[in-house]
Amino acid sequence: MELNLSLFTPELFLACAGILLILIDLIIPSREKNGLFALITFGITSVAIVLTAVYSPFSPQEAFNGFIKKDFLSGLSQLLVLFTLLLTVLVSYDYLERFKTNYVGEYYYTLIFASLGAMLMIEANELATLFVSLEVMSISIYVLMALFKRDYRGKEAALKYFILGSVGAATLAYGFALLYGITGSTLYPEVAKALSSNLSAAAFLGIALVLSGFLFKVGAVPFHGWAPDAYHGAPTPVSLFMGAVVKVAAFVALLKLFFPVLLPFFERWGEVALIFGLVSALFGALAALGQENLKRMLAYSSISHAGVILSALATLPALAVYSVFFYLFAYTFMTIAAFGIISLLTVKGFKGENLSDWRGLYSKSPSLALLSVVIFMALAGIPPLLGFWAKFYVLVALVKTGKVLPALIVMVASLISLGFYLKPLVYAFMKEGKEERVIPGFSAYAAVLISSLVLIFLGLFPEVVSQASLLSLASFLKGVM
Amino acid sequence: MVSLMLVIPLIGALFIALCRSEERAKWIALFTTGLVLVLSVLLLFQFDVSKSSSFQFIDYGHWLPSLSIKYKVGVDGLSLIMVLMTALLTFIAVPSAWNYIDRRKRLFYALLLLLETAMLGVFVSLDLLLFYIFWEAMLIPMSLIIGIWGGERRIYSALKFFIYTFAGSIFLLVGMVVLVVFYTSLTGNFTFDLQQLLNLKLPLELQKWLFWAFFIAFAVKVPLFPFHTWLPDAHVEAPTPGSVILAGVLLKMGIYGFLRFSLPLFPDAYKLYAPVIFALGVIAIVYTALIALVQEDVKKIVAYSSVSHMGFVMIGLFSLTVQGIEGAIFQMLSHGLVSGALFFVVGIIYERLHTREVGKMGGLASLAPKLATLGMLFTMANVGLPGTSSFIGEFLTILGGYKASHLVGVLMALGVIFGAAYMLYMYRNVFFLEPKVLSFKDLDRRELLSLGLLALLVIWWGFNPEFIMKFIHGYTHRLLGGV
Amino acid sequence: MSITGYVILSALLFSVGLFGLIVRRNVISLFFSLELLLNSANVLFVGFSKLYGNYYGELFVFFVLAVAAAEAAVGLAIVVALYRLKGSVNTEDYSSLRW
Amino acid sequence: MGMTFWIAVLPLLSFLIAGLGVFFGIDSLKRRSHYFGLLAVGLSLFLSVELLFEVMKGKVISESWFTWLVSGGLSASFGGYVDSLTAVMLVVVNFVSFFVHLYSVGYMAEDPSYDRFFAYLGLFTFSMLVLVLSPNFLQLFFGWEAVGLSSYLLIGFWFKRKRAADAAIKAFIMNRVGDFLFILGVAAVFWLFGSLEFGEVFAKASKASAGALSLIGLLLLGGAVGKSAQFPLHTWLADAMEGPTPISALIHAATMVAAGVFMVARCWPIYDGSYILPIVGVIGVITAFGAATIGLTQFDIKRVLAYSTLSQLGYMFAALGAGAYVFAMFHLFTHAFFKALLFLGSGSVIHAMSGEQDIRRMGGLFKYMKITGTTFIIGTLALVGIPPLAGFFSKDKIIFSTYANGHFVWWFFLTLGALLTALYMGRLVFLVFFGRERFGERERKHLHESPAVMTVPLIVLSIPSIFAGFLEGWFTEFLKKSVPNHLHHTSHSLEITLAAVTVSLALLGLFVAALFYYWNKISPEVITENPFIRPLYTLVYNKYYFDELYYYLFVRGVGFGLGKLSSLFDRFVIDGIVNGLAFITRGLGEAVRLTQTGVVNAYALYFALGLILVIAIIWLV
Amino acid sequence: MNGLFFYLFGFLAVALGLAAVLQRNVIKGGVALLGSFVSLGAVYFTSGAEFIGIVQVMVYGGAIIVLYLFALMTMDLEKMKEEPLRLGFVSAGGFLAGVLFLLIVYGAMSLEGAPSLTVSGAKELASPLFYRFLLPFEVVSVLLLVATIGAVAVGRREE
């Protein structure tokens, strides 16, 4: 038995910290917990970030009998997850100050457990581990969505997400069962070895089902049904969290499963990813056009973005890993910033969620309005913001593999999506509203500011992200060889 | 030095963001744009004309090495004059906004400065992707300027402008990437460097596709019939400084794109499709001139006249004669001055009368002789009277068009008649006849100075076009040598 | 006793579960369907586990069962909470989030 | 920068000084603006005369001032090219311009925009001189357009009047129609000969094919037709009379309108080698005869003169068409004097009549304004072609040349035209200066002879009107140095016979006019009311309905009609497609959106569908 | 013998599952589901997976179904409206489920072989579970913890 526990330090720390938080929650009286818990969670996350950074080896290493494998790709992705957690905490503090819940403690440590699930998912090297950690993440998120007092929307969203999420999980399990049935193992390397000589219909079926499970998780059409309702209904910080974390975790897990293990079938599932990606890109963009609710709009936009990332999977494996990671990086910060600013503007009565609430935002808060320009233009992929580079890398990857028409479709989708990304800006700048100054909560404002600055600065100097993507690609490939 | 010009407006914008006073913003803007203008003039004098076909003042840095995208800027003769014009018109735009922009001044001037950086960037980029970035980055400030300070239908116009242009540029981006990937497949060298890409001889089949991809992006910006409908909307709704910049600089970005990319990169496709462009150009000239004849809105007339003039430019470009191309370049330069000035004039009138309807004006010549005089000058320049800079361009493009096809020449020249017709009717309705208003303040010193500057340039370059032309002979020579 | 039997059994359970998910409006019935879906995978796992003679499949079933239990708990909690707010368990009544 | 430069630029300086005075509203300059004009044009005139003497010595002066435009093989500079043709034109232009300046001091004295007027005069003179001096086609075009601009500005001088503003536009656009062809001509010249310099082009012209030359000639002719107001672009000239009268004299009689004739003469190598001389002639004949008929029916003193100008320009074109370039120029030369004289005279009349221009309200003015009357009659006789006045010599030569070169039909109509000229001019003189006084008391009180500053130019101009004809021999020889004069049959007796016919017809015309309007033996109504002639009269009176035709065809039809149509097309079709695309996209979005029903079963359904699709695709690919 | 039991219980599991899904009365449905699960447990037994069979019966019979019944008790069963079956959904759902069934069966048909019926009890499974599969096992504990706390927090009556 080869545990290699030291490699597992960050996860272990996070799990222990989460459990410790449960205990603290039991001790501390229920009043005025928000600040304290936010602070503690913030601290925990910061430590976890440091630990993750430390325990992300460049040459891939395995732990727990090969049940997890850490490399740079997983390390960076985990960092993304933890950064999201960090900023979510900032946004949540502000949100919880305004929308009371009885379950402040539960809220924060469920966040931690969700992140833990995501982290495990990212580094999983075995099907059962992947399945179970995915469920940790999902169930935590169901709970988070339903946690708020008298918040009917959140619960409805949680129910829908729960039902469909379970279908997705079952599909995934079924697919895993088939893979296991073909190969006799659940460990990635063994599965890979057995599969390489077995191009049977059953293998295709298994891959199809696993792929469907992932397509569901990332919200690709037609598995997307849950996404708009869930993002829309969930409390905004939760939308933020799941918008970023679920996508990162699902896509990285997808990469780690599909590229090394299912590579012999690349041509087939690549094609599927391309087709569903392009359809999703167009569908999301189109459906978002008519939205009045910004969260719902962002939900559709996330479908569209997921579609773009999916289409990148169909390129050469190296290009795919590279551009997918880049896109995920950009997408994470864009999502944080976008949902963050909505959360910031959301005061009692769901103000700030609807387009009409953005009327005259510039006169109410110039800085927020200007930040919103950065955010939405980054989402739309207008240079020189980070969002542009993400799209650009996908484009290059597609064209390099001779897929010019798909590249064009991706761009058309981004053209259509411009139609709605511009809307909040129109409302913020070009329409007049009642003059009342908005005083944004400090912590949430900081989160939005940080992520917007990331969008700007890394947009100006994309080489940083590019190098990170390259390194993670190199490390990833090293593990495959 | 070129990089300095790109950075200065950004610093200016930063200062505006930091300063708390709404009033001080415009002084900062004036100073910044002035500084850029001075720099551009300095650049003009330091430029080595004998080597005008090669790029000078190159600033070079690795920006995105993993995709070998470089920060590479520099100017050749063509870029140089575009830079000069951009600097000039932005400088002019500040005084034109002086009274017109009466709210959110800080935002306005900051956006204007950002816009300046983006526009300058477009003209000096020597890396395809850098070009594209500036090309797109320009959209945000411009749309905001139209959308915030524009007229009734400003939001529609701003969105239309943004989305229309973006629609064009998606093809541009894909085309660029295809081009670069193809280059890589030949040479194994992945680069967006324009100078390296120019060495490439593309197969005709690929040229055809890429030509159209680039064409759409540039044609929308030019704008060439039938992609022009965003322009009247944008022009009419934009505030005066917006119109000045829009007409003066933004429209030129499309032409510049043709000159810098389409022509040198796809010469064979260029030759192949010239007849199509001729047809579109001729339609643009005659058809939009006809439309301009019946417009009631002064700004619309000038806007449609821009489309019409761009038809000349396009035909000149595609005539593949020295005269046609040089004429086209000169024409766009001159059109920048003239239409910028005309929009300024219209803006002054609107500021005082709060109407742009032709029917509600009249007789301003007796109330505001200075405005009328300068207005006459710019009207005549727009008509293409010899002695003004427009004539040079118009004449040379007609020369080019005539060479390409007699019919094209004839139809182009027909535009000369229509141009005279709508401009003179407009002038008559605005300035002649009995006054319909009681009082009208003539130009103040600030307006006089900025319009006077433009007027002097229009006449100076009308008599001494060589001052500008000497910078583009080299470019044209190299270009046609390659074709 | 060939593996085909397991396959058919699991496929049947899967189809029945999915059918129920599409057809039924009662949330509780939907939950029943979900359980069937999860169990369909279990059948396969057990079959394959025996086919290969290693215990991975059976262990996977064990995990799936745990997951099913956790899901059932959380899911029911959500339904109960929703029922309190809305007084219904019909999915058509839970469609305030749409379009 | 030699003499030619200063000849051209002096008036420009006058324009600039006066113009800046106007622009900045400098009052001290306002009343003094004519000083600069007179001084500048006077100096310019002096220099021109000096130059004329130089040229008479057999020199051809060619100066280059500065390079204008260089592009590829094209290179054009501003410069002065003076041969005998130019030298004569310079003198004529400056001479007339000087006296018009002088005259205007009196005529415009009360106008509030006095200084602006002189500024424009300076601009015009400059433009005309540049045109005349041009050594290449581009400068020619520059001058061509610049005189057009000045003409536009001066016609619209009283811009508050709608009629003036409209007339100005009409003049400009009609000219543009010509220029549109002209510039194509220039382009054709460039691509055929690779140069725009007269010298080079004409040297190569002899080797070019007649077809190409015809094309170029036709295109250039278009410009000439526009500028010289020949049929069918003639309608602007009559309306141009809305401008101040001195302008009519300077621009629309003596100088600018003659530019077309000058241009054709200048480009004789092109026309000589082409097939199109007959076209030039036919246009001239039609204009000469048609305008004369219209002149017969008009009641506005200036309009009568305007049609007379048209008619006379038609004569010149006929001469050009016959190949008698020198005769055309000679007529241009003499016509400049007496037509300027006539216009200035009419200005004097109008001035006296406080702006009244309708000859039906005049009569018997001779006794009030002796000088004006006398000089006007001199001008009339010169125009009608009564020997030995200037017009006789020049017009006679033209009529002779058409006959001599075998164009008998032209000859017939031109001779008939001479009769008509005598008729309408006689009618004019008799109606204005003699007969019953048909104006009211108020005008009578005001009636006076014009001040000296106006009458002196009249007197001065009447001198060449009388004597210029005697220069014929010298003029012909002098001009032949630069322009040929084709005469196929030169027979002195024939010439005398034809002259006799013409003169007798002219005298007959004057006599008939006197019958109608002096002795009142026959009432004009007898003819105009005659049921057979009546429709014809109406037709002629309405200028053959050309204005209406153009108005409905081009202004309403092409301009407004097509314009509206295009505008609608643009809005609903082109923009409609754009907006339609946006609309469709949005509609598609709505449709797609509606699949998101909010009911979780539906999502499960999509999920199942997706599963099947994924499985199917992965198998099928 | 084993084969017979397999088919018998397999048939029962599917039939009862179908009944559970289609039963309008959720209480009856719950009972049918319980039957289905027990049948499945029996199927596992016939396959020799005794431990799993026991766990199946215990977890479902002892925990999950009870959970359902408790949850149902908090609700007013009378108030649960008889839901109408939408014909579109029924036909589409039937079609899709049928197609899916065929696809899965067709796909998995390529798998061959007969499972050995070696008995695997708690003893056999314990060692791989606690050695090789330690990580997922630990994660499951976290999962259950989260689920428990979450269920309490979400399901508790708000004041």
mmCIF file of N, CA, C and O in Angstrom, chain D residues 88-140:
data_model
loop_
_atom_site.group_PDB
_atom_site.id
_atom_site.type_symbol
_atom_site.label_atom_id
_atom_site.label_comp_id
_atom_site.label_asym_id
_atom_site.label_seq_id
_atom_site.Cartn_x
_atom_site.Cartn_y
_atom_site.Cartn_z
ATOM 1 N N VAL D 88 -3.440 87.498 -76.127
ATOM 2 C CA VAL D 88 -4.642 88.259 -76.451
ATOM 3 C C VAL D 88 -5.682 88.095 -75.352
ATOM 4 O O VAL D 88 -6.288 89.070 -74.888
ATOM 5 N N MET D 89 -5.841 86.862 -74.930
ATOM 6 C CA MET D 89 -6.834 86.604 -73.890
ATOM 7 C C MET D 89 -6.500 87.359 -72.617
ATOM 8 O O MET D 89 -7.386 87.902 -71.941
ATOM 9 N N LEU D 90 -5.229 87.393 -72.293
ATOM 10 C CA LEU D 90 -4.822 88.082 -71.069
ATOM 11 C C LEU D 90 -5.226 89.542 -71.120
ATOM 12 O O LEU D 90 -5.804 90.082 -70.173
ATOM 13 N N VAL D 91 -4.952 90.125 -72.244
ATOM 14 C CA VAL D 91 -5.260 91.544 -72.366
ATOM 15 C C VAL D 91 -6.770 91.757 -72.272
ATOM 16 O O VAL D 91 -7.248 92.624 -71.536
ATOM 17 N N VAL D 92 -7.489 90.928 -72.995
ATOM 18 C CA VAL D 92 -8.944 91.092 -72.986
ATOM 19 C C VAL D 92 -9.483 90.950 -71.567
ATOM 20 O O VAL D 92 -10.237 91.795 -71.081
ATOM 21 N N VAL D 93 -9.062 89.891 -70.914
ATOM 22 C CA VAL D 93 -9.593 89.628 -69.591
ATOM 23 C C VAL D 93 -9.261 90.775 -68.650
ATOM 24 O O VAL D 93 -10.126 91.310 -67.949
ATOM 25 N N ASN D 94 -8.014 91.143 -68.648
ATOM 26 C CA ASN D 94 -7.619 92.199 -67.724
ATOM 27 C C ASN D 94 -8.268 93.530 -68.068
ATOM 28 O O ASN D 94 -8.665 94.292 -67.194
ATOM 29 N N PHE D 95 -8.384 93.771 -69.350
ATOM 30 C CA PHE D 95 -8.979 95.032 -69.789
ATOM 31 C C PHE D 95 -10.431 95.132 -69.322
ATOM 32 O O PHE D 95 -10.830 96.065 -68.631
ATOM 33 N N VAL D 96 -11.170 94.120 -69.669
ATOM 34 C CA VAL D 96 -12.582 94.144 -69.280
ATOM 35 C C VAL D 96 -12.694 94.160 -67.764
ATOM 36 O O VAL D 96 -13.482 94.914 -67.175
ATOM 37 N N SER D 97 -11.875 93.328 -67.131
ATOM 38 C CA SER D 97 -11.963 93.222 -65.682
ATOM 39 C C SER D 97 -11.673 94.566 -65.035
ATOM 40 O O SER D 97 -12.350 94.985 -64.097
ATOM 41 N N PHE D 98 -10.672 95.238 -65.565
ATOM 42 C CA PHE D 98 -10.325 96.521 -64.967
ATOM 43 C C PHE D 98 -11.490 97.484 -65.020
ATOM 44 O O PHE D 98 -11.851 98.115 -64.032
ATOM 45 N N PHE D 99 -12.102 97.539 -66.181
ATOM 46 C CA PHE D 99 -13.177 98.511 -66.298
ATOM 47 C C PHE D 99 -14.432 98.080 -65.551
ATOM 48 O O PHE D 99 -15.187 98.912 -65.065
ATOM 49 N N VAL D 100 -14.595 96.791 -65.442
ATOM 50 C CA VAL D 100 -15.715 96.338 -64.622
ATOM 51 C C VAL D 100 -15.473 96.689 -63.155
ATOM 52 O O VAL D 100 -16.381 97.116 -62.441
ATOM 53 N N HIS D 101 -14.242 96.572 -62.742
ATOM 54 C CA HIS D 101 -13.893 97.009 -61.381
ATOM 55 C C HIS D 101 -14.277 98.474 -61.189
ATOM 56 O O HIS D 101 -14.931 98.859 -60.234
ATOM 57 N N LEU D 102 -13.819 99.223 -62.154
ATOM 58 C CA LEU D 102 -14.050 100.659 -62.076
ATOM 59 C C LEU D 102 -15.541 100.969 -62.026
ATOM 60 O O LEU D 102 -16.032 101.700 -61.173
ATOM 61 N N TYR D 103 -16.239 100.331 -62.933
ATOM 62 C CA TYR D 103 -17.676 100.534 -63.052
ATOM 63 C C TYR D 103 -18.382 100.163 -61.747
ATOM 64 O O TYR D 103 -19.278 100.856 -61.274
ATOM 65 N N SER D 104 -17.882 99.068 -61.150
ATOM 66 C CA SER D 104 -18.552 98.563 -59.954
ATOM 67 C C SER D 104 -18.423 99.528 -58.785
ATOM 68 O O SER D 104 -19.269 99.532 -57.891
ATOM 69 N N VAL D 105 -17.378 100.308 -58.795
ATOM 70 C CA VAL D 105 -17.222 101.279 -57.718
ATOM 71 C C VAL D 105 -18.475 102.126 -57.625
ATOM 72 O O VAL D 105 -18.993 102.398 -56.541
ATOM 73 N N GLY D 106 -18.987 102.487 -58.794
ATOM 74 C CA GLY D 106 -20.213 103.257 -58.771
ATOM 75 C C GLY D 106 -21.434 102.380 -58.582
ATOM 76 O O GLY D 106 -22.308 102.653 -57.775
ATOM 77 N N TYR D 107 -21.463 101.301 -59.346
ATOM 78 C CA TYR D 107 -22.672 100.498 -59.392
ATOM 79 C C TYR D 107 -22.994 99.876 -58.041
ATOM 80 O O TYR D 107 -24.142 99.816 -57.618
ATOM 81 N N MET D 108 -21.957 99.438 -57.356
ATOM 82 C CA MET D 108 -22.192 98.720 -56.109
ATOM 83 C C MET D 108 -22.098 99.631 -54.887
ATOM 84 O O MET D 108 -22.108 99.156 -53.746
ATOM 85 N N ALA D 109 -21.968 100.924 -55.154
ATOM 86 C CA ALA D 109 -21.634 101.851 -54.067
ATOM 87 C C ALA D 109 -22.519 101.681 -52.842
ATOM 88 O O ALA D 109 -22.060 101.814 -51.706
ATOM 89 N N GLU D 110 -23.792 101.379 -53.087
ATOM 90 C CA GLU D 110 -24.686 101.358 -51.925
ATOM 91 C C GLU D 110 -24.873 99.971 -51.339
ATOM 92 O O GLU D 110 -25.615 99.788 -50.389
ATOM 93 N N ASP D 111 -24.213 99.021 -51.933
ATOM 94 C CA ASP D 111 -24.432 97.667 -51.438
ATOM 95 C C ASP D 111 -23.690 97.439 -50.133
ATOM 96 O O ASP D 111 -22.532 97.813 -50.002
ATOM 97 N N PRO D 112 -24.345 96.859 -49.159
ATOM 98 C CA PRO D 112 -23.668 96.623 -47.886
ATOM 99 C C PRO D 112 -22.504 95.645 -47.994
ATOM 100 O O PRO D 112 -21.607 95.659 -47.163
ATOM 101 N N SER D 113 -22.548 94.817 -48.992
ATOM 102 C CA SER D 113 -21.456 93.841 -49.124
ATOM 103 C C SER D 113 -20.460 94.270 -50.181
ATOM 104 O O SER D 113 -19.935 93.464 -50.942
ATOM 105 N N TYR D 114 -20.257 95.536 -50.228
ATOM 106 C CA TYR D 114 -19.344 96.145 -51.194
ATOM 107 C C TYR D 114 -18.017 95.402 -51.262
ATOM 108 O O TYR D 114 -17.534 94.982 -52.314
ATOM 109 N N ASP D 115 -17.401 95.201 -50.091
ATOM 110 C CA ASP D 115 -16.071 94.599 -50.051
ATOM 111 C C ASP D 115 -16.094 93.151 -50.527
ATOM 112 O O ASP D 115 -15.189 92.694 -51.201
ATOM 113 N N ARG D 116 -17.150 92.467 -50.181
ATOM 114 C CA ARG D 116 -17.253 91.076 -50.604
ATOM 115 C C ARG D 116 -17.273 90.992 -52.127
ATOM 116 O O ARG D 116 -16.661 90.135 -52.750
ATOM 117 N N PHE D 117 -17.961 91.941 -52.717
ATOM 118 C CA PHE D 117 -18.066 91.958 -54.156
ATOM 119 C C PHE D 117 -16.684 92.078 -54.791
ATOM 120 O O PHE D 117 -16.328 91.351 -55.712
ATOM 121 N N PHE D 118 -15.915 92.988 -54.248
ATOM 122 C CA PHE D 118 -14.593 93.174 -54.842
ATOM 123 C C PHE D 118 -13.691 91.975 -54.588
ATOM 124 O O PHE D 118 -12.840 91.645 -55.413
ATOM 125 N N ALA D 119 -13.879 91.365 -53.466
ATOM 126 C CA ALA D 119 -13.117 90.147 -53.206
ATOM 127 C C ALA D 119 -13.422 89.117 -54.274
ATOM 128 O O ALA D 119 -12.518 88.521 -54.871
ATOM 129 N N TYR D 120 -14.709 88.932 -54.546
ATOM 130 C CA TYR D 120 -15.096 87.950 -55.553
ATOM 131 C C TYR D 120 -14.529 88.319 -56.920
ATOM 132 O O TYR D 120 -14.089 87.457 -57.675
ATOM 133 N N LEU D 121 -14.589 89.615 -57.226
ATOM 134 C CA LEU D 121 -14.065 90.042 -58.514
ATOM 135 C C LEU D 121 -12.606 89.642 -58.642
ATOM 136 O O LEU D 121 -12.160 89.143 -59.680
ATOM 137 N N GLY D 122 -11.873 89.886 -57.571
ATOM 138 C CA GLY D 122 -10.460 89.520 -57.586
ATOM 139 C C GLY D 122 -10.279 88.039 -57.803
ATOM 140 O O GLY D 122 -9.472 87.593 -58.625
ATOM 141 N N LEU D 123 -11.073 87.262 -57.089
ATOM 142 C CA LEU D 123 -10.992 85.806 -57.218
ATOM 143 C C LEU D 123 -11.274 85.383 -58.650
ATOM 144 O O LEU D 123 -10.576 84.561 -59.236
ATOM 145 N N PHE D 124 -12.312 86.012 -59.207
ATOM 146 C CA PHE D 124 -12.662 85.622 -60.570
ATOM 147 C C PHE D 124 -11.540 85.939 -61.534
ATOM 148 O O PHE D 124 -11.156 85.126 -62.364
ATOM 149 N N THR D 125 -11.021 87.150 -61.427
ATOM 150 C CA THR D 125 -9.993 87.549 -62.372
ATOM 151 C C THR D 125 -8.798 86.609 -62.270
ATOM 152 O O THR D 125 -8.247 86.156 -63.277
ATOM 153 N N PHE D 126 -8.444 86.317 -61.036
ATOM 154 C CA PHE D 126 -7.344 85.372 -60.824
ATOM 155 C C PHE D 126 -7.637 84.049 -61.516
ATOM 156 O O PHE D 126 -6.798 83.519 -62.256
ATOM 157 N N SER D 127 -8.814 83.532 -61.294
ATOM 158 C CA SER D 127 -9.152 82.224 -61.845
ATOM 159 C C SER D 127 -9.070 82.250 -63.363
ATOM 160 O O SER D 127 -8.533 81.347 -63.999
ATOM 161 N N MET D 128 -9.613 83.301 -63.910
ATOM 162 C CA MET D 128 -9.668 83.387 -65.371
ATOM 163 C C MET D 128 -8.252 83.475 -65.932
ATOM 164 O O MET D 128 -7.932 82.840 -66.943
ATOM 165 N N LEU D 129 -7.424 84.224 -65.242
ATOM 166 C CA LEU D 129 -6.058 84.374 -65.738
ATOM 167 C C LEU D 129 -5.314 83.047 -65.640
ATOM 168 O O LEU D 129 -4.567 82.674 -66.541
ATOM 169 N N VAL D 130 -5.550 82.335 -64.555
ATOM 170 C CA VAL D 130 -4.899 81.036 -64.411
ATOM 171 C C VAL D 130 -5.354 80.110 -65.525
ATOM 172 O O VAL D 130 -4.561 79.386 -66.121
ATOM 173 N N LEU D 131 -6.623 80.178 -65.811
ATOM 174 C CA LEU D 131 -7.178 79.332 -66.872
ATOM 175 C C LEU D 131 -6.482 79.639 -68.195
ATOM 176 O O LEU D 131 -6.030 78.749 -68.912
ATOM 177 N N VAL D 132 -6.400 80.917 -68.455
ATOM 178 C CA VAL D 132 -5.861 81.310 -69.754
ATOM 179 C C VAL D 132 -4.375 80.973 -69.850
ATOM 180 O O VAL D 132 -3.879 80.562 -70.893
ATOM 181 N N LEU D 133 -3.706 81.114 -68.723
ATOM 182 C CA LEU D 133 -2.262 80.921 -68.751
ATOM 183 C C LEU D 133 -1.853 79.454 -68.760
ATOM 184 O O LEU D 133 -0.693 79.137 -68.951
ATOM 185 N N SER D 134 -2.802 78.554 -68.524
ATOM 186 C CA SER D 134 -2.416 77.188 -68.183
ATOM 187 C C SER D 134 -1.601 76.522 -69.276
ATOM 188 O O SER D 134 -1.940 76.582 -70.445
ATOM 189 N N PRO D 135 -0.531 75.878 -68.853
ATOM 190 C CA PRO D 135 0.302 75.124 -69.787
ATOM 191 C C PRO D 135 -0.103 73.651 -69.830
ATOM 192 O O PRO D 135 0.486 72.891 -70.557
ATOM 193 N N ASN D 136 -1.036 73.268 -69.018
ATOM 194 C CA ASN D 136 -1.429 71.859 -69.048
ATOM 195 C C ASN D 136 -2.913 71.727 -68.746
ATOM 196 O O ASN D 136 -3.572 72.680 -68.343
ATOM 197 N N PHE D 137 -3.399 70.525 -68.938
ATOM 198 C CA PHE D 137 -4.832 70.314 -68.793
ATOM 199 C C PHE D 137 -5.297 70.464 -67.350
ATOM 200 O O PHE D 137 -6.412 70.870 -67.077
ATOM 201 N N LEU D 138 -4.406 70.120 -66.432
ATOM 202 C CA LEU D 138 -4.835 70.144 -65.043
ATOM 203 C C LEU D 138 -5.033 71.575 -64.552
ATOM 204 O O LEU D 138 -6.000 71.890 -63.877
ATOM 205 N N GLN D 139 -4.093 72.419 -64.913
ATOM 206 C CA GLN D 139 -4.256 73.819 -64.524
ATOM 207 C C GLN D 139 -5.461 74.414 -65.235
ATOM 208 O O GLN D 139 -6.201 75.208 -64.676
ATOM 209 N N LEU D 140 -5.626 73.984 -66.476
ATOM 210 C CA LEU D 140 -6.803 74.437 -67.215
ATOM 211 C C LEU D 140 -8.062 74.068 -66.436
ATOM 212 O O LEU D 140 -8.954 74.889 -66.242
#
